[in-house]
XYZ file of C-alpha atoms in Angstrom:
667
model
C 9.905 -7.263 22.161
C 10.804 -4.295 19.972
C 11.764 -1.198 21.905
C 9.749 1.049 19.622
C 6.236 1.071 18.244
C 6.055 1.135 14.442
C 3.327 2.863 12.454
C 3.028 3.988 8.846
C 2.315 7.482 7.667
C 2.637 9.649 4.611
C 3.975 13.125 5.121
C 5.823 15.950 3.472
C 9.448 16.065 4.580
C 11.696 19.086 4.234
C 15.387 18.393 3.720
C 16.392 20.356 6.826
C 20.016 19.338 7.360
C 20.587 17.621 4.033
C 21.068 19.549 0.816
C 18.567 17.508 -1.196
C 15.230 19.021 -2.300
C 11.909 18.554 -0.502
C 9.905 15.493 -1.451
C 6.848 13.504 -0.438
C 7.345 9.879 0.601
C 5.941 7.317 2.979
C 7.498 7.088 6.417
C 7.414 4.725 9.337
C 7.065 6.134 12.819
C 9.038 4.812 15.794
C 8.133 5.797 19.333
C 10.569 5.448 22.197
C 11.523 6.946 25.539
C 15.051 8.009 24.681
C 16.533 8.541 21.246
C 20.334 8.591 21.001
C 21.591 10.044 17.747
C 25.159 9.048 16.898
C 26.695 5.611 17.454
C 30.007 6.993 18.682
C 31.601 5.588 21.829
C 29.457 8.112 23.723
C 26.325 7.060 21.857
C 26.740 3.376 22.670
C 27.369 4.099 26.358
C 24.401 6.488 26.585
C 22.031 4.027 24.925
C 23.271 1.086 27.007
C 22.892 3.051 30.247
C 19.358 4.207 29.485
C 18.266 0.725 28.456
C 19.739 -0.849 31.594
C 17.812 1.750 33.603
C 14.592 0.375 32.184
C 13.818 2.792 29.377
C 12.858 2.136 25.768
C 15.830 3.275 23.726
C 16.622 3.731 20.060
C 20.226 4.230 18.919
C 20.706 5.819 15.501
C 24.008 5.742 13.621
C 24.372 7.627 10.315
C 27.098 5.189 9.223
C 27.554 1.441 9.474
C 29.795 1.090 12.525
C 29.649 1.702 16.255
C 32.313 3.305 18.409
C 33.308 6.408 16.472
C 36.994 7.196 16.891
C 37.441 4.575 19.611
C 36.851 1.849 17.020
C 38.036 3.968 14.106
C 41.779 3.886 14.680
C 42.317 5.905 17.851
C 43.672 2.961 19.792
C 46.347 4.943 21.614
C 43.962 6.431 24.139
C 44.327 10.074 25.121
C 43.654 10.158 28.857
C 45.414 12.847 30.851
C 44.729 11.056 34.134
C 42.973 7.727 34.722
C 41.187 9.290 37.691
C 38.705 10.895 35.272
C 37.732 7.590 33.633
C 34.787 6.240 35.598
C 31.700 4.081 35.254
C 31.103 2.392 31.927
C 34.016 4.202 30.313
C 36.293 2.445 32.781
C 34.393 -0.774 32.120
C 35.160 -0.431 28.407
C 38.925 -0.290 29.054
C 38.600 -3.164 31.512
C 36.916 -5.216 28.783
C 39.736 -4.283 26.429
C 42.147 -5.441 29.125
C 40.294 -8.718 29.558
C 40.610 -9.396 25.822
C 44.380 -8.962 26.020
C 44.744 -10.807 29.330
C 45.235 -7.731 31.505
C 43.267 -5.796 34.117
C 42.954 -2.672 31.965
C 44.324 -1.798 28.557
C 44.513 1.587 26.860
C 46.022 0.616 23.498
C 44.055 -1.704 21.253
C 43.105 -2.801 17.757
C 40.062 -1.213 16.092
C 38.281 -4.527 15.550
C 38.583 -5.363 19.251
C 37.038 -2.042 20.264
C 34.174 -2.401 17.801
C 33.430 -5.921 19.001
C 33.122 -4.627 22.579
C 30.756 -1.835 21.559
C 28.694 -4.457 19.738
C 28.719 -6.540 22.918
C 27.143 -3.646 24.848
C 24.404 -3.462 22.245
C 23.741 -7.191 22.412
C 23.813 -7.313 26.206
C 21.182 -4.596 26.466
C 19.180 -5.856 23.490
C 19.371 -2.386 21.972
C 17.639 -1.500 18.769
C 20.059 0.222 16.381
C 19.257 1.950 13.108
C 22.310 2.088 10.852
C 22.747 4.184 7.689
C 20.192 6.760 8.852
C 20.930 10.470 8.585
C 18.986 13.249 10.245
C 17.114 15.501 7.799
C 14.607 17.306 9.991
C 13.898 18.167 13.618
C 10.362 19.120 14.657
C 9.744 21.109 17.824
C 6.785 22.526 19.653
C 7.959 25.486 21.659
C 11.113 24.413 23.435
C 10.410 20.678 23.225
C 11.657 18.369 20.473
C 8.758 16.226 19.340
C 10.281 14.166 16.587
C 13.125 13.809 14.139
C 13.027 12.562 10.557
C 15.681 10.243 9.199
C 16.736 9.377 5.688
C 18.220 5.956 4.929
C 21.132 5.863 2.505
C 19.507 3.203 0.293
C 15.836 2.840 1.232
C 13.179 5.258 -0.093
C 11.056 5.143 3.055
C 11.898 7.750 5.684
C 11.739 7.145 9.436
C 10.210 9.466 12.012
C 11.362 9.004 15.594
C 9.312 10.378 18.458
C 10.925 10.389 21.889
C 10.550 11.920 25.299
C 14.243 12.831 25.499
C 16.938 13.073 22.817
C 20.698 12.756 23.278
C 23.008 14.061 20.541
C 26.204 11.992 20.611
C 27.543 12.942 17.182
C 30.883 14.659 16.687
C 29.137 17.267 14.537
C 26.146 18.231 16.714
C 23.597 17.846 13.912
C 20.619 17.109 16.155
C 21.508 20.003 18.428
C 21.758 22.384 15.477
C 18.595 21.056 13.858
C 16.748 21.755 17.112
C 17.705 25.419 16.936
C 20.075 25.273 19.894
C 22.714 27.999 19.925
C 26.244 26.965 19.076
C 29.577 28.280 17.838
C 32.045 27.077 15.206
C 35.660 28.186 15.346
C 37.662 30.040 17.957
C 36.572 32.732 20.371
C 38.809 35.719 20.908
C 40.763 35.711 24.139
C 38.792 38.710 25.296
C 35.428 36.921 25.161
C 36.052 34.750 28.237
C 39.233 36.480 29.462
C 41.380 33.569 28.312
C 45.010 33.646 27.164
C 45.424 30.805 24.629
C 42.231 30.970 22.563
C 41.931 32.475 19.093
C 44.868 32.860 16.715
C 48.064 31.319 18.105
C 51.396 31.259 16.281
C 53.411 28.864 18.439
C 56.369 26.533 17.962
C 54.547 23.236 18.344
C 54.059 21.206 15.130
C 55.620 24.126 13.299
C 57.477 24.470 10.021
C 61.162 25.403 10.124
C 62.200 28.950 9.315
C 63.114 30.033 5.779
C 60.750 27.675 3.929
C 59.410 29.503 0.893
C 55.653 29.113 0.258
C 55.918 29.628 -3.501
C 56.019 27.098 -6.337
C 59.259 28.710 -7.442
C 61.048 29.511 -4.183
C 61.151 33.259 -3.575
C 58.871 34.060 -6.532
C 55.350 35.157 -5.461
C 54.271 35.280 -9.097
C 54.646 31.513 -9.387
C 51.759 30.939 -6.972
C 51.489 29.143 -3.657
C 52.310 25.523 -3.016
C 49.344 23.238 -2.381
C 47.921 23.503 1.125
C 48.978 27.089 1.840
C 46.116 29.547 2.270
C 45.915 33.186 1.260
C 44.555 34.130 4.669
C 46.091 37.054 6.526
C 47.790 36.299 9.831
C 45.795 38.138 12.493
C 47.029 39.155 15.916
C 47.362 36.468 18.583
C 44.106 35.935 20.473
C 41.881 37.003 17.573
C 38.696 34.986 17.151
C 37.642 33.455 13.821
C 35.674 30.628 12.187
C 38.705 28.417 11.557
C 38.560 24.826 12.819
C 41.458 22.732 14.034
C 42.649 20.204 11.473
C 41.159 16.761 10.966
C 42.983 13.615 9.931
C 42.649 9.848 9.966
C 44.215 7.768 12.722
C 45.888 5.227 10.454
C 45.954 1.506 11.124
C 48.740 -0.298 9.282
C 50.500 -3.602 9.930
C 53.949 -5.033 9.293
C 52.834 -8.650 9.665
C 53.377 -10.075 6.137
C 50.493 -12.556 6.201
C 48.073 -9.804 7.289
C 49.454 -6.995 5.107
C 47.937 -5.456 1.984
C 50.403 -3.246 0.077
C 49.840 0.506 -0.135
C 49.124 0.978 -3.818
C 48.457 4.001 -6.027
C 45.257 5.585 -4.635
C 42.544 7.528 -6.396
C 43.181 11.183 -7.249
C 46.877 10.883 -6.439
C 48.741 14.175 -6.847
C 52.371 14.322 -5.643
C 52.247 18.144 -5.754
C 50.316 18.020 -2.486
C 53.507 16.926 -0.707
C 56.014 19.349 -2.249
C 56.257 21.284 0.995
C 57.415 18.127 2.787
C 60.281 17.740 0.336
C 61.454 21.259 1.090
C 61.324 20.595 4.810
C 63.367 17.420 4.426
C 65.947 19.181 2.247
C 66.653 21.301 5.296
C 66.211 18.524 7.864
C 67.194 15.215 6.218
C 65.214 12.039 6.810
C 66.136 9.684 9.632
C 63.012 7.488 9.829
C 59.260 7.469 9.297
C 58.891 8.854 12.803
C 60.208 12.168 11.471
C 56.747 12.938 10.104
C 54.401 10.552 11.940
C 53.547 9.761 15.534
C 53.935 6.043 14.955
C 52.343 4.318 17.959
C 52.419 0.536 18.038
C 49.271 -1.431 18.809
C 48.951 -5.134 19.638
C 49.514 -7.756 16.939
C 51.835 -5.701 14.766
C 49.467 -2.802 14.112
C 49.674 0.970 14.426
C 47.787 4.041 15.479
C 49.484 6.708 13.350
C 48.854 10.364 14.137
C 50.029 13.767 12.955
C 53.530 14.952 13.844
C 55.491 18.092 13.115
C 54.970 20.821 10.561
C 53.779 18.597 7.695
C 52.046 15.309 8.336
C 48.620 13.646 8.239
C 46.658 16.721 9.353
C 44.991 18.343 6.348
C 45.343 21.853 7.729
C 42.773 24.443 6.679
C 40.741 22.046 4.522
C 37.911 21.378 6.994
C 36.540 24.821 7.884
C 33.250 24.209 6.065
C 32.734 20.709 7.430
C 30.867 21.432 10.711
C 27.906 23.192 9.093
C 28.020 21.521 5.676
C 25.268 19.330 4.254
C 25.895 15.624 3.861
C 27.028 15.842 0.228
C 29.625 18.501 0.941
C 30.808 16.667 4.023
C 31.274 13.530 1.950
C 33.375 15.538 -0.500
C 35.571 16.945 2.283
C 35.858 13.463 3.800
C 36.976 11.990 0.456
C 39.537 14.761 0.002
C 41.010 13.870 3.385
C 41.093 10.183 2.455
C 42.744 10.888 -0.896
C 45.329 13.126 0.766
C 46.176 10.560 3.446
C 46.385 7.511 1.207
C 48.349 9.591 -1.268
C 50.729 10.672 1.496
C 51.463 7.046 2.424
C 52.000 6.115 -1.234
C 54.182 9.183 -1.860
C 56.543 8.333 0.993
C 56.807 4.714 -0.115
C 57.241 5.320 -3.834
C 58.323 8.801 -4.875
C 61.966 8.686 -6.098
C 62.682 11.962 -4.315
C 62.194 10.196 -0.988
C 65.421 8.523 0.222
C 65.608 4.819 -0.502
C 65.916 3.825 3.156
C 62.665 5.677 3.961
C 60.824 4.110 1.007
C 62.083 0.711 2.124
C 60.907 1.336 5.675
C 57.483 2.468 4.446
C 57.010 -0.625 2.295
C 57.304 -2.834 5.349
C 53.821 -1.583 6.260
C 50.430 -2.072 4.636
C 46.712 -2.101 5.323
C 45.614 -4.931 7.668
C 43.443 -7.617 6.096
C 41.546 -8.159 9.353
C 40.529 -4.533 9.956
C 37.656 -2.562 8.397
C 36.833 -5.533 6.202
C 33.718 -3.906 4.724
C 35.490 -0.613 3.941
C 38.501 -1.733 1.892
C 40.557 -1.987 5.104
C 40.408 1.755 5.688
C 38.860 3.382 8.758
C 35.255 4.529 8.257
C 35.740 7.382 10.767
C 37.346 10.734 10.025
C 38.894 12.277 13.140
C 36.524 15.195 13.590
C 38.416 16.795 16.447
C 36.001 19.681 16.800
C 32.917 20.874 14.945
C 30.005 22.720 16.518
C 30.157 23.558 20.214
C 26.921 24.239 22.060
C 26.309 27.512 23.872
C 24.614 25.956 26.863
C 23.659 26.941 30.361
C 27.365 27.232 31.230
C 30.432 27.507 28.996
C 33.510 25.636 30.193
C 36.616 27.789 29.702
C 40.354 27.842 30.256
C 39.647 28.983 33.820
C 37.827 25.722 34.610
C 40.648 23.651 33.121
C 43.250 25.424 35.219
C 41.182 25.180 38.400
C 40.698 28.924 38.715
C 36.937 28.382 38.492
C 35.322 25.288 39.995
C 31.827 23.978 39.332
C 29.792 22.130 41.959
C 27.539 20.261 39.504
C 30.179 18.041 37.942
C 28.938 14.942 36.124
C 32.325 13.901 34.801
C 35.917 15.023 34.910
C 38.609 15.933 32.403
C 42.358 16.257 32.773
C 43.999 16.362 29.351
C 46.234 19.189 28.173
C 44.406 22.102 26.498
C 45.150 20.899 23.002
C 44.448 22.324 19.565
C 45.901 21.139 16.301
C 46.826 23.739 13.721
C 43.970 25.624 12.079
C 45.716 27.278 9.135
C 48.883 27.206 7.043
C 49.693 30.664 5.748
C 52.409 33.194 5.026
C 54.075 35.062 7.893
C 56.944 37.436 7.131
C 57.276 35.928 3.665
C 57.621 32.363 4.919
C 55.111 29.555 5.329
C 53.936 28.901 8.891
C 51.335 26.771 10.635
C 48.958 28.574 12.972
C 46.677 27.347 15.730
C 48.640 24.653 17.539
C 48.338 24.845 21.326
C 49.539 22.315 23.926
C 49.172 23.748 27.410
C 48.882 21.500 30.445
C 50.212 21.320 33.949
C 46.851 21.061 35.762
C 45.057 18.251 37.540
C 41.621 16.696 37.013
C 38.699 19.130 37.058
C 34.903 18.645 36.966
C 32.791 19.212 33.871
C 29.516 20.941 34.686
C 26.118 19.390 34.047
C 25.103 22.801 32.722
C 27.678 22.338 29.942
C 25.849 19.321 28.481
C 22.346 20.832 28.476
C 20.979 23.638 26.287
C 19.450 26.793 27.629
C 15.944 25.953 28.795
C 14.304 28.394 26.403
C 15.842 26.468 23.477
C 15.280 22.804 24.359
C 14.017 21.067 27.501
C 14.496 17.471 26.370
C 17.943 17.408 24.789
C 21.379 16.526 26.168
C 24.661 17.081 24.306
C 27.649 15.263 25.866
C 29.986 15.448 22.838
C 29.486 18.863 21.209
C 29.179 20.266 24.682
C 29.315 23.882 25.799
C 32.976 24.899 25.988
C 35.296 27.465 24.528
C 37.590 26.259 21.772
C 40.590 25.894 24.044
C 38.690 24.274 26.927
C 37.083 21.855 24.475
C 40.616 20.899 23.469
C 41.088 19.478 26.965
C 37.650 17.903 27.361
C 37.327 16.310 23.905
C 38.775 12.896 24.788
C 36.960 9.648 24.068
C 36.921 8.422 27.709
C 35.468 11.766 28.842
C 32.808 11.662 26.122
C 31.776 8.220 27.396
C 31.600 9.438 30.999
C 29.493 12.473 30.052
C 27.267 10.282 27.885
C 26.518 7.976 30.808
C 25.669 11.021 32.904
C 23.415 12.287 30.110
C 21.549 8.994 30.004
C 21.000 9.030 33.763
C 19.722 12.609 33.519
C 17.415 11.652 30.655
C 15.910 8.817 32.689
C 15.360 11.088 35.685
C 13.760 13.736 33.477
C 11.292 11.141 32.186
C 10.567 9.711 35.643
C 9.956 13.171 37.088
C 8.251 14.614 34.005
C 10.757 17.447 34.188
C 12.936 19.461 31.859
C 16.538 18.287 31.766
C 17.448 21.681 33.252
C 15.362 20.861 36.347
C 16.899 17.467 37.107
C 18.601 17.332 40.493
C 22.310 16.935 39.755
C 22.894 15.355 43.155
C 20.600 12.499 42.113
C 22.674 11.994 38.963
C 25.868 11.964 41.010
C 24.427 9.490 43.521
C 23.284 7.054 40.828
C 26.662 7.216 39.095
C 28.437 6.587 42.397
C 26.262 3.719 43.606
C 25.579 1.983 40.285
C 28.527 2.883 38.033
C 27.968 -0.036 35.645
C 24.203 0.532 35.393
C 23.560 -3.111 36.270
C 23.005 -3.076 40.029
C 26.328 -4.760 40.768
C 28.403 -3.918 43.822
C 30.512 -0.856 43.119
C 34.264 -1.040 43.494
C 35.868 1.018 46.249
C 38.824 3.299 45.728
C 40.883 5.025 48.385
C 43.097 7.796 47.060
C 45.885 9.504 48.972
C 43.727 12.651 48.992
C 40.900 10.921 50.899
C 42.064 12.371 54.189
C 39.445 10.558 56.267
C 40.507 7.174 54.866
C 44.290 7.340 55.015
C 46.827 7.502 57.802
C 50.307 8.823 57.013
C 53.394 8.183 59.118
C 56.820 9.531 58.237
C 58.062 12.150 55.813
C 56.174 11.813 52.531
C 56.378 14.391 49.773
C 53.271 15.340 47.784
C 53.707 15.199 44.003
C 51.055 17.184 42.139
C 51.220 15.539 38.705
C 51.854 12.125 37.242
C 49.836 9.814 39.449
C 46.238 8.739 39.856
C 44.120 11.761 40.687
C 45.315 15.201 41.729
C 48.454 13.993 43.537
C 50.449 11.116 44.968
C 52.954 10.591 47.771
C 56.636 9.710 47.475
C 59.166 8.743 50.118
C 62.923 8.497 49.715
C 64.155 6.602 52.764
C 67.639 8.081 52.340
C 66.214 11.522 53.050
C 63.921 10.761 55.950
C 62.702 8.380 58.625
C 60.793 5.201 57.713
C 57.280 5.775 56.450
C 53.911 4.050 56.260
C 50.673 4.981 54.486
C 47.522 3.082 55.459
C 44.487 3.005 53.147
C 41.210 2.060 54.874
C 38.235 1.405 52.574
C 34.549 1.607 53.417
C 33.428 -1.819 52.233
C 29.693 -1.783 51.528
C 29.103 -5.513 51.175
C 30.826 -8.654 52.456
C 32.614 -10.514 49.699
C 35.803 -11.359 47.887
C 37.678 -8.380 46.510
C 40.745 -8.214 44.296
C 42.985 -5.444 45.570
C 45.145 -3.268 43.341
C 47.599 -0.502 44.087
C 48.424 2.245 41.605
C 52.068 2.465 40.614
C 52.943 5.809 38.961
C 55.913 6.480 36.720
C 58.648 7.496 39.118
C 62.373 8.017 38.716
C 64.650 5.975 40.985
C 61.776 3.768 42.067
C 62.483 0.920 44.432
C 62.452 -2.377 42.509
C 60.218 -3.834 45.197
C 57.485 -2.531 47.482
C 56.150 -4.162 50.634
C 52.516 -4.184 51.691
C 50.449 -5.349 54.621
C 46.880 -6.395 53.823
C 44.532 -6.708 56.772
C 41.262 -8.442 55.854
C 39.486 -7.709 59.133
C 40.634 -10.909 60.827
C 44.350 -11.165 60.174
C 47.239 -9.623 58.269
C 49.070 -10.840 55.188
C 52.496 -9.561 54.105
C 52.980 -9.032 50.391
C 55.943 -7.947 48.276
C 55.515 -6.656 44.731
C 58.160 -6.675 42.021
C 57.790 -3.175 40.593
C 60.612 -3.689 38.112
C 58.275 -5.969 36.132
C 55.533 -3.341 35.776
C 55.258 -2.047 32.213
C 53.652 1.382 31.870
C 52.512 1.796 28.277
C 50.524 4.335 26.313
C 49.479 7.748 27.532
C 48.976 6.580 31.087
C 50.471 7.956 34.275
C 50.940 4.481 35.711
C 49.420 1.037 36.075
C 47.333 -0.891 38.592
C 49.314 -3.685 40.233
C 47.455 -6.627 41.776
C 47.947 -7.445 45.453
C 45.736 -10.543 45.279
C 42.175 -11.498 46.279
C 40.853 -11.359 49.833
C 37.539 -11.849 51.614
C 36.599 -8.524 53.208
C 33.822 -7.702 55.636
C 31.523 -4.719 55.367
C 32.571 -1.563 57.174
C 36.031 -0.144 57.874
C 37.616 -3.308 59.251
C 40.163 -3.822 56.474
C 43.167 -1.849 55.339
C 46.207 -1.877 53.076
C 49.547 -0.445 54.176
C 52.534 0.410 52.029
C 55.792 0.863 53.910
C 59.346 1.925 53.168
C 60.941 -1.094 54.805
C 63.617 -2.793 52.691
C 63.195 -0.053 50.115
C 65.870 0.078 47.415
C 64.765 3.449 46.119
C 61.775 5.752 46.050
C 58.467 4.345 47.342
C 55.148 5.751 46.118
C 51.719 5.745 47.778
C 48.922 6.815 45.465
C 45.648 4.883 45.430
C 44.309 1.460 46.381
C 41.404 -0.162 44.535
C 39.054 -2.859 45.853
C 37.211 -4.647 43.018
C 34.430 -7.089 43.955
C 34.819 -10.453 42.276
C 31.750 -11.962 40.691
């Protein structure tokens, strides 16, 4: 049965968000409970959750693919701390792991990610509208009644009426069309009493000193090199409308039978890369990794990201994108594509590039088996930041650093407060990048429910888990794909509760959201896994001299013991098992210097004990992860607190860690 009721109507549609003129056409009307706009990773998870909770759901994607950046080349997952990845977001990375024969996996090929997002859609029997862009939002008071969509090829428009809407786009178009307050750019430090917002001239991803910005070095009359703005450098902490740079996360391959050569692209202009040549005159080439973060993916592929002062980021060329109409956005998008493809071609072919670098570049090409309907190029621009809602609460630097703590958390974040450069300009007569910030050193922190809902006076039936309410610098920490998925699942749960209770999203009881997420994290009624962390004081027993490490493990901390410096030690983890059954048990092994090559465990299943040794020297920790889960085997466990897992320092040949133990029910 179709999730939505279809009718026909003729109405007058105003362009609203698009830049095309008003026109009169026929339109079909779709009615649903929950409308999710944006088929990003967040959009798929939100729609899947709501459908599994028994609601009629319509998922709308302006493009042709699902998954956003997670299937668009960002295969080297930015995490911060796995502790924050919960529910269906965790399930996604488990499914990735299953594909590659592992428990979890955080680096992956784009086509694998997209296939998994498509699997969610199929499993929930979701209705998806592709190639549909929002052109109008209709409200009555503070309630969104309907939205109007325009198909890229069909003349008939579509009107969608829903009880609750969820905006999962990177741009926040539905939010903006609904008249919800938002900001683009950077706040001044003074606005929220922050220290690293606004203009920041730092050393990260910076150009070397003494690089002239002029076509003829030292001659202002010759004009500026391409990519250098005429903007004035304002004082640190000054707010403005500048947006951190976008780029493409590039998928290439060096597997000959799967490789398509990088050939001369459209609109190629080698003058765009003149600044790079000047940089490399000062700092000669060693390898491609001089100017790229060249992360390797499975099966001979890459996730290539920006690195250093001149790379794949098209700095200062995206400021108009967040609020632009579709035609202008397409133009900006194409300029980014031309720049990036041209950059790859330039490095592989320009005679001014050293031969050994050109040779290295030509070992790589576009993969035949990726993005097969888009000329093997990602269909997703990395829109790192666009609009940010001004909601019921604004997350700030103080929340990231733990100086302010919210009690209505519906997800967590942990990544460094990160901003790519926003401008490339002249400072003291030399060219400099401005806007890069990379400030971390804090643990996981909760993201408020009030940050994903608008002010009640503006919209009572809208949730915004992607363009959420956060300052520029706090958004830089929150804006990670796993976190977007977590917040999207929370949004879907809230939307369902709002419908069930006939309430505004602002009136939903957050404790109910938290309880549902805890008890049914996969939205399918299955038995939830149980985790015991070293910070669960009522579930662990510590014997011996263990040192608390605040960063680098699973969650806020982990324990380490160096037998040479203390008496023998034991840490016992006792789970609350809800249901009798077979559970696979895992222990988290963090990156740790001087680690013992082996660790010894005792697993008590409620009836007897089993001794287990684990070869830690064989554990490979890859990607941006703090560690890996290591299997201790499968055991039948009884309900209650009858079972436990102990890690001890006996026979230790180095440092022993005790962090977290996971109990996963086997189906």
